[in-house]
């Protein structure tokens, strides 16, 4: 076959593929993403549900099937409480939301309409009822294992904040509105935050997101938009954007050698880090089994965010990664109350922070850029550099310190002897 005929055949084939290519969806519609392979490969378990599948991405996995039956139990109990004998009106509502909900997922969903609608109904019912029962113990069934097993609610909270384990927030809001209980009109968002507080690090628990339903993407997005610096510590996007040309700071042990002090700040948001008069003031961070998963999924969420001025979690991760290079840095921060290591092993915590930033894009508009600049200026002053060198060379072990003190004593004695000799001469 001639070359021009092959080219024409290929041209026809490509044109056919272009003709059936679906249109690009608006970026704002695709709100429930899959974790990029390079991030997933760093720690796959951090993105995988342990007990509960929500949405289509993890649907049907064997170890999650027990909770699928529990979803049916929650729907049955809801109908009994409301005196209803079928789910027709709920299904009809979910069918009206199907097309819009499908567009929220970045990958095509291979479920038939009935399967997709059933999934939205059971998932939104389970989440809504879980939040209600957590807030109102009188609604719980005495045989409900979720509330009879002390560890279960925390694992459910973890799974519900996985970036791939989401349904659109407007679906959840619609079902909640259809099943409102007396006095519940303004409690839906507080119920969400009340449930997830058990998972959120830091003293200050943020503020309820006042975004509209259209702006809130899903539960993970709701928590992200609510978990902010405290009002007193908030820097405006303009200040962050216009701040100095920043560079990374040294690790905690090296900063200590340069004269930087560390102090735990109590009662503030985790993000309210300050540098004042040579002291880094950092809120306490409790590190436990689910901390890495929580942070990693928020980081992925921010990586797909259009506003890189407010990527607090990525910027916080970058700051802590600078401070922590080794178990010694973790030990130092633990000694000052900044890190509470419930994992027990300082090396595990160091490795966690050193790998959190792998394949993560950091914005030029870092929230802590001003702190980076001021810390580096402090360490760059001649006196501080000389003191850092002195501490590093002579004060790192007792023998070096003894040698330094002996040499200093000898120098002082020699100087005193010389002084007395000179004085005696003139007398």
GROMACS .gro file of N, CA and C in nm, residues 168-260:
model
  279
  168UNK      N    1  -2.093   1.399   4.598
  168UNK     CA    2  -2.108   1.545   4.595
  168UNK      C    3  -2.184   1.597   4.716
  169UNK      N    4  -2.143   1.712   4.765
  169UNK     CA    5  -2.204   1.768   4.885
  169UNK      C    6  -2.351   1.803   4.862
  170UNK      N    7  -2.385   1.845   4.739
  170UNK     CA    8  -2.525   1.882   4.716
  170UNK      C    9  -2.618   1.761   4.727
  171UNK      N   10  -2.567   1.640   4.698
  171UNK     CA   11  -2.648   1.519   4.716
  171UNK      C   12  -2.673   1.497   4.866
  172UNK      N   13  -2.569   1.510   4.943
  172UNK     CA   14  -2.579   1.493   5.088
  172UNK      C   15  -2.673   1.597   5.148
  173UNK      N   16  -2.659   1.720   5.105
  173UNK     CA   17  -2.743   1.828   5.156
  173UNK      C   18  -2.890   1.806   5.120
  174UNK      N   19  -2.915   1.757   5.000
  174UNK     CA   20  -3.052   1.733   4.955
  174UNK      C   21  -3.118   1.623   5.038
  175UNK      N   22  -3.046   1.514   5.062
  175UNK     CA   23  -3.105   1.406   5.141
  175UNK      C   24  -3.127   1.452   5.284
  176UNK      N   25  -3.033   1.524   5.340
  176UNK     CA   26  -3.049   1.575   5.476
  176UNK      C   27  -3.172   1.662   5.487
  177UNK      N   28  -3.193   1.747   5.386
  177UNK     CA   29  -3.311   1.834   5.388
  177UNK      C   30  -3.441   1.758   5.379
  178UNK      N   31  -3.440   1.645   5.308
  178UNK     CA   32  -3.562   1.565   5.294
  178UNK      C   33  -3.596   1.489   5.422
  179UNK      N   34  -3.498   1.473   5.510
  179UNK     CA   35  -3.520   1.389   5.630
  179UNK      C   36  -3.497   1.470   5.758
  180UNK      N   37  -3.519   1.600   5.751
  180UNK     CA   38  -3.496   1.685   5.868
  180UNK      C   39  -3.578   1.640   5.988
  181UNK      N   40  -3.515   1.650   6.103
  181UNK     CA   41  -3.585   1.623   6.228
  181UNK      C   42  -3.615   1.756   6.297
  182UNK      N   43  -3.707   1.758   6.393
  182UNK     CA   44  -3.741   1.884   6.461
  182UNK      C   45  -3.618   1.952   6.520
  183UNK      N   46  -3.604   2.081   6.492
  183UNK     CA   47  -3.494   2.160   6.545
  183UNK      C   48  -3.362   2.139   6.476
  184UNK      N   49  -3.364   2.072   6.360
  184UNK     CA   50  -3.239   2.036   6.294
  184UNK      C   51  -3.204   2.128   6.177
  185UNK      N   52  -3.287   2.228   6.151
  185UNK     CA   53  -3.271   2.309   6.031
  185UNK      C   54  -3.131   2.367   6.016
  186UNK      N   55  -3.072   2.415   6.125
  186UNK     CA   56  -2.943   2.484   6.118
  186UNK      C   57  -2.828   2.402   6.178
  187UNK      N   58  -2.851   2.273   6.194
  187UNK     CA   59  -2.751   2.192   6.264
  187UNK      C   60  -2.668   2.104   6.171
  188UNK      N   61  -2.699   2.100   6.041
  188UNK     CA   62  -2.632   2.003   5.954
  188UNK      C   63  -2.482   2.027   5.949
  189UNK      N   64  -2.441   2.150   5.924
  189UNK     CA   65  -2.297   2.177   5.916
  189UNK      C   66  -2.228   2.162   6.052
  190UNK      N   67  -2.286   2.212   6.161
  190UNK     CA   68  -2.224   2.184   6.292
  190UNK      C   69  -2.213   2.035   6.322
  191UNK      N   70  -2.311   1.955   6.275
  191UNK     CA   71  -2.303   1.810   6.295
  191UNK      C   72  -2.182   1.752   6.224
  192UNK      N   73  -2.152   1.801   6.105
  192UNK     CA   74  -2.036   1.752   6.030
  192UNK      C   75  -1.908   1.780   6.107
  193UNK      N   76  -1.895   1.903   6.150
  193UNK     CA   77  -1.770   1.939   6.217
  193UNK      C   78  -1.757   1.870   6.352
  194UNK      N   79  -1.868   1.853   6.421
  194UNK     CA   80  -1.865   1.785   6.550
  194UNK      C   81  -1.813   1.642   6.534
  195UNK      N   82  -1.853   1.575   6.428
  195UNK     CA   83  -1.812   1.437   6.406
  195UNK      C   84  -1.663   1.427   6.372
  196UNK      N   85  -1.613   1.518   6.288
  196UNK     CA   86  -1.476   1.507   6.239
  196UNK      C   87  -1.372   1.571   6.330
  197UNK      N   88  -1.416   1.636   6.438
  197UNK     CA   89  -1.319   1.697   6.529
  197UNK      C   90  -1.226   1.593   6.590
  198UNK      N   91  -1.272   1.469   6.599
  198UNK     CA   92  -1.188   1.364   6.658
  198UNK      C   93  -1.064   1.335   6.572
  199UNK      N   94  -1.066   1.383   6.447
  199UNK     CA   95  -0.957   1.351   6.355
  199UNK      C   96  -0.868   1.471   6.327
  200UNK      N   97  -0.914   1.592   6.358
  200UNK     CA   98  -0.845   1.713   6.316
  200UNK      C   99  -0.740   1.753   6.419
  201UNK      N  100  -0.613   1.766   6.378
  201UNK     CA  101  -0.507   1.804   6.472
  201UNK      C  102  -0.518   1.951   6.514
  202UNK      N  103  -0.458   1.983   6.625
  202UNK     CA  104  -0.450   2.122   6.669
  202UNK      C  105  -0.552   2.156   6.775
  203UNK      N  106  -0.527   2.265   6.845
  203UNK     CA  107  -0.617   2.311   6.951
  203UNK      C  108  -0.740   2.377   6.893
  204UNK      N  109  -0.718   2.471   6.802
  204UNK     CA  110  -0.828   2.549   6.745
  204UNK      C  111  -0.896   2.468   6.637
  205UNK      N  112  -1.026   2.458   6.641
  205UNK     CA  113  -1.098   2.367   6.552
  205UNK      C  114  -1.160   2.435   6.431
  206UNK      N  115  -1.110   2.552   6.396
  206UNK     CA  116  -1.158   2.615   6.275
  206UNK      C  117  -1.292   2.682   6.293
  207UNK      N  118  -1.359   2.705   6.182
  207UNK     CA  119  -1.489   2.770   6.184
  207UNK      C  120  -1.576   2.705   6.078
  208UNK      N  121  -1.706   2.704   6.101
  208UNK     CA  122  -1.795   2.641   6.005
  208UNK      C  123  -1.789   2.714   5.872
  209UNK      N  124  -1.774   2.639   5.765
  209UNK     CA  125  -1.770   2.701   5.633
  209UNK      C  126  -1.904   2.768   5.603
  210UNK      N  127  -1.895   2.894   5.562
  210UNK     CA  128  -2.018   2.966   5.526
  210UNK      C  129  -2.038   2.969   5.375
  211UNK      N  130  -1.963   2.882   5.304
  211UNK     CA  131  -1.981   2.873   5.159
  211UNK      C  132  -2.118   2.819   5.126
  212UNK      N  133  -2.167   2.852   5.008
  212UNK     CA  134  -2.295   2.798   4.962
  212UNK      C  135  -2.278   2.651   4.926
  213UNK      N  136  -2.389   2.580   4.912
  213UNK     CA  137  -2.384   2.439   4.876
  213UNK      C  138  -2.312   2.420   4.743
  214UNK      N  139  -2.328   2.516   4.651
  214UNK     CA  140  -2.263   2.507   4.521
  214UNK      C  141  -2.111   2.515   4.533
  215UNK      N  142  -2.062   2.587   4.634
  215UNK     CA  143  -1.918   2.605   4.650
  215UNK      C  144  -1.853   2.489   4.724
  216UNK      N  145  -1.928   2.422   4.811
  216UNK     CA  146  -1.872   2.309   4.887
  216UNK      C  147  -1.875   2.185   4.799
  217UNK      N  148  -1.762   2.122   4.780
  217UNK     CA  149  -1.752   2.009   4.687
  217UNK      C  150  -1.797   1.877   4.749
  218UNK      N  151  -1.751   1.852   4.871
  218UNK     CA  152  -1.781   1.726   4.939
  218UNK      C  153  -1.738   1.739   5.084
  219UNK      N  154  -1.744   1.631   5.162
  219UNK     CA  155  -1.710   1.640   5.304
  219UNK      C  156  -1.565   1.680   5.326
  220UNK      N  157  -1.473   1.624   5.248
  220UNK     CA  158  -1.333   1.663   5.262
  220UNK      C  159  -1.315   1.811   5.231
  221UNK      N  160  -1.383   1.860   5.127
  221UNK     CA  161  -1.375   2.001   5.094
  221UNK      C  162  -1.434   2.088   5.203
  222UNK      N  163  -1.542   2.043   5.266
  222UNK     CA  164  -1.603   2.118   5.376
  222UNK      C  165  -1.505   2.133   5.492
  223UNK      N  166  -1.439   2.023   5.530
  223UNK     CA  167  -1.343   2.029   5.640
  223UNK      C  168  -1.225   2.119   5.603
  224UNK      N  169  -1.177   2.106   5.482
  224UNK     CA  170  -1.065   2.190   5.439
  224UNK      C  171  -1.101   2.338   5.445
  225UNK      N  172  -1.219   2.372   5.397
  225UNK     CA  173  -1.260   2.513   5.393
  225UNK      C  174  -1.293   2.568   5.532
  226UNK      N  175  -1.310   2.479   5.629
  226UNK     CA  176  -1.341   2.522   5.765
  226UNK      C  177  -1.217   2.526   5.854
  227UNK      N  178  -1.119   2.442   5.824
  227UNK     CA  179  -0.999   2.429   5.906
  227UNK      C  180  -0.897   2.533   5.862
  228UNK      N  181  -0.902   2.650   5.924
  228UNK     CA  182  -0.826   2.765   5.880
  228UNK      C  183  -0.740   2.820   5.993
  229UNK      N  184  -0.647   2.910   5.960
  229UNK     CA  185  -0.580   2.985   6.068
  229UNK      C  186  -0.684   3.062   6.148
  230UNK      N  187  -0.656   3.084   6.275
  230UNK     CA  188  -0.748   3.161   6.357
  230UNK      C  189  -0.753   3.304   6.305
  231UNK      N  190  -0.862   3.376   6.330
  231UNK     CA  191  -0.874   3.515   6.279
  231UNK      C  192  -0.756   3.603   6.317
  232UNK      N  193  -0.700   3.584   6.437
  232UNK     CA  194  -0.588   3.668   6.479
  232UNK      C  195  -0.459   3.633   6.405
  233UNK      N  196  -0.451   3.510   6.353
  233UNK     CA  197  -0.329   3.469   6.284
  233UNK      C  198  -0.340   3.472   6.132
  234UNK      N  199  -0.456   3.507   6.081
  234UNK     CA  200  -0.479   3.503   5.937
  234UNK      C  201  -0.398   3.610   5.865
  235UNK      N  202  -0.325   3.567   5.761
  235UNK     CA  203  -0.258   3.661   5.672
  235UNK      C  204  -0.341   3.674   5.545
  236UNK      N  205  -0.357   3.793   5.497
  236UNK     CA  206  -0.437   3.813   5.376
  236UNK      C  207  -0.364   3.757   5.256
  237UNK      N  208  -0.436   3.713   5.151
  237UNK     CA  209  -0.370   3.663   5.029
  237UNK      C  210  -0.275   3.765   4.969
  238UNK      N  211  -0.306   3.896   4.986
  238UNK     CA  212  -0.219   3.999   4.929
  238UNK      C  213  -0.083   3.998   4.997
  239UNK      N  214  -0.083   3.982   5.132
  239UNK     CA  215   0.043   3.979   5.205
  239UNK      C  216   0.125   3.857   5.166
  240UNK      N  217   0.058   3.744   5.153
  240UNK     CA  218   0.128   3.621   5.115
  240UNK      C  219   0.189   3.636   4.977
  241UNK      N  220   0.112   3.697   4.884
  241UNK     CA  221   0.159   3.711   4.747
  241UNK      C  222   0.276   3.808   4.737
  242UNK      N  223   0.272   3.916   4.816
  242UNK     CA  224   0.372   4.022   4.805
  242UNK      C  225   0.492   4.001   4.897
  243UNK      N  226   0.497   3.892   4.970
  243UNK     CA  227   0.604   3.872   5.066
  243UNK      C  228   0.737   3.851   4.994
  244UNK      N  229   0.846   3.848   5.072
  244UNK     CA  230   0.982   3.850   5.018
  244UNK      C  231   1.012   3.723   4.939
  245UNK      N  232   1.125   3.728   4.866
  245UNK     CA  233   1.173   3.609   4.797
  245UNK      C  234   1.229   3.514   4.901
  246UNK      N  235   1.153   3.412   4.933
  246UNK     CA  236   1.188   3.326   5.045
  246UNK      C  237   1.272   3.207   5.001
  247UNK      N  238   1.345   3.153   5.095
  247UNK     CA  239   1.423   3.032   5.075
  247UNK      C  240   1.396   2.940   5.193
  248UNK      N  241   1.423   2.813   5.174
  248UNK     CA  242   1.396   2.716   5.280
  248UNK      C  243   1.484   2.741   5.402
  249UNK      N  244   1.432   2.706   5.518
  249UNK     CA  245   1.508   2.722   5.642
  249UNK      C  246   1.575   2.590   5.678
  250UNK      N  247   1.668   2.596   5.773
  250UNK     CA  248   1.741   2.478   5.817
  250UNK      C  249   1.655   2.394   5.911
  251UNK      N  250   1.705   2.275   5.945
  251UNK     CA  251   1.630   2.186   6.034
  251UNK      C  252   1.636   2.239   6.177
  252UNK      N  253   1.553   2.183   6.263
  252UNK     CA  254   1.535   2.235   6.398
  252UNK      C  255   1.666   2.233   6.478
  253UNK      N  256   1.743   2.125   6.469
  253UNK     CA  257   1.867   2.118   6.548
  253UNK      C  258   1.968   2.223   6.502
  254UNK      N  259   1.975   2.249   6.373
  254UNK     CA  260   2.066   2.350   6.323
  254UNK      C  261   2.017   2.490   6.358
  255UNK      N  262   1.886   2.511   6.355
  255UNK     CA  263   1.833   2.641   6.396
  255UNK      C  264   1.862   2.666   6.544
  256UNK      N  265   1.853   2.562   6.624
  256UNK     CA  266   1.885   2.576   6.766
  256UNK      C  267   2.030   2.618   6.784
  257UNK      N  268   2.120   2.558   6.707
  257UNK     CA  269   2.261   2.595   6.714
  257UNK      C  270   2.283   2.741   6.678
  258UNK      N  271   2.198   2.793   6.588
  258UNK     CA  272   2.209   2.933   6.546
  258UNK      C  273   2.140   3.028   6.642
  259UNK      N  274   2.089   2.976   6.752
  259UNK     CA  275   2.028   3.061   6.853
  259UNK      C  276   1.878   3.074   6.845
  260UNK      N  277   1.814   3.002   6.751
  260UNK     CA  278   1.668   3.003   6.742
  260UNK      C  279   1.610   2.922   6.857
   0.00000   0.00000   0.00000
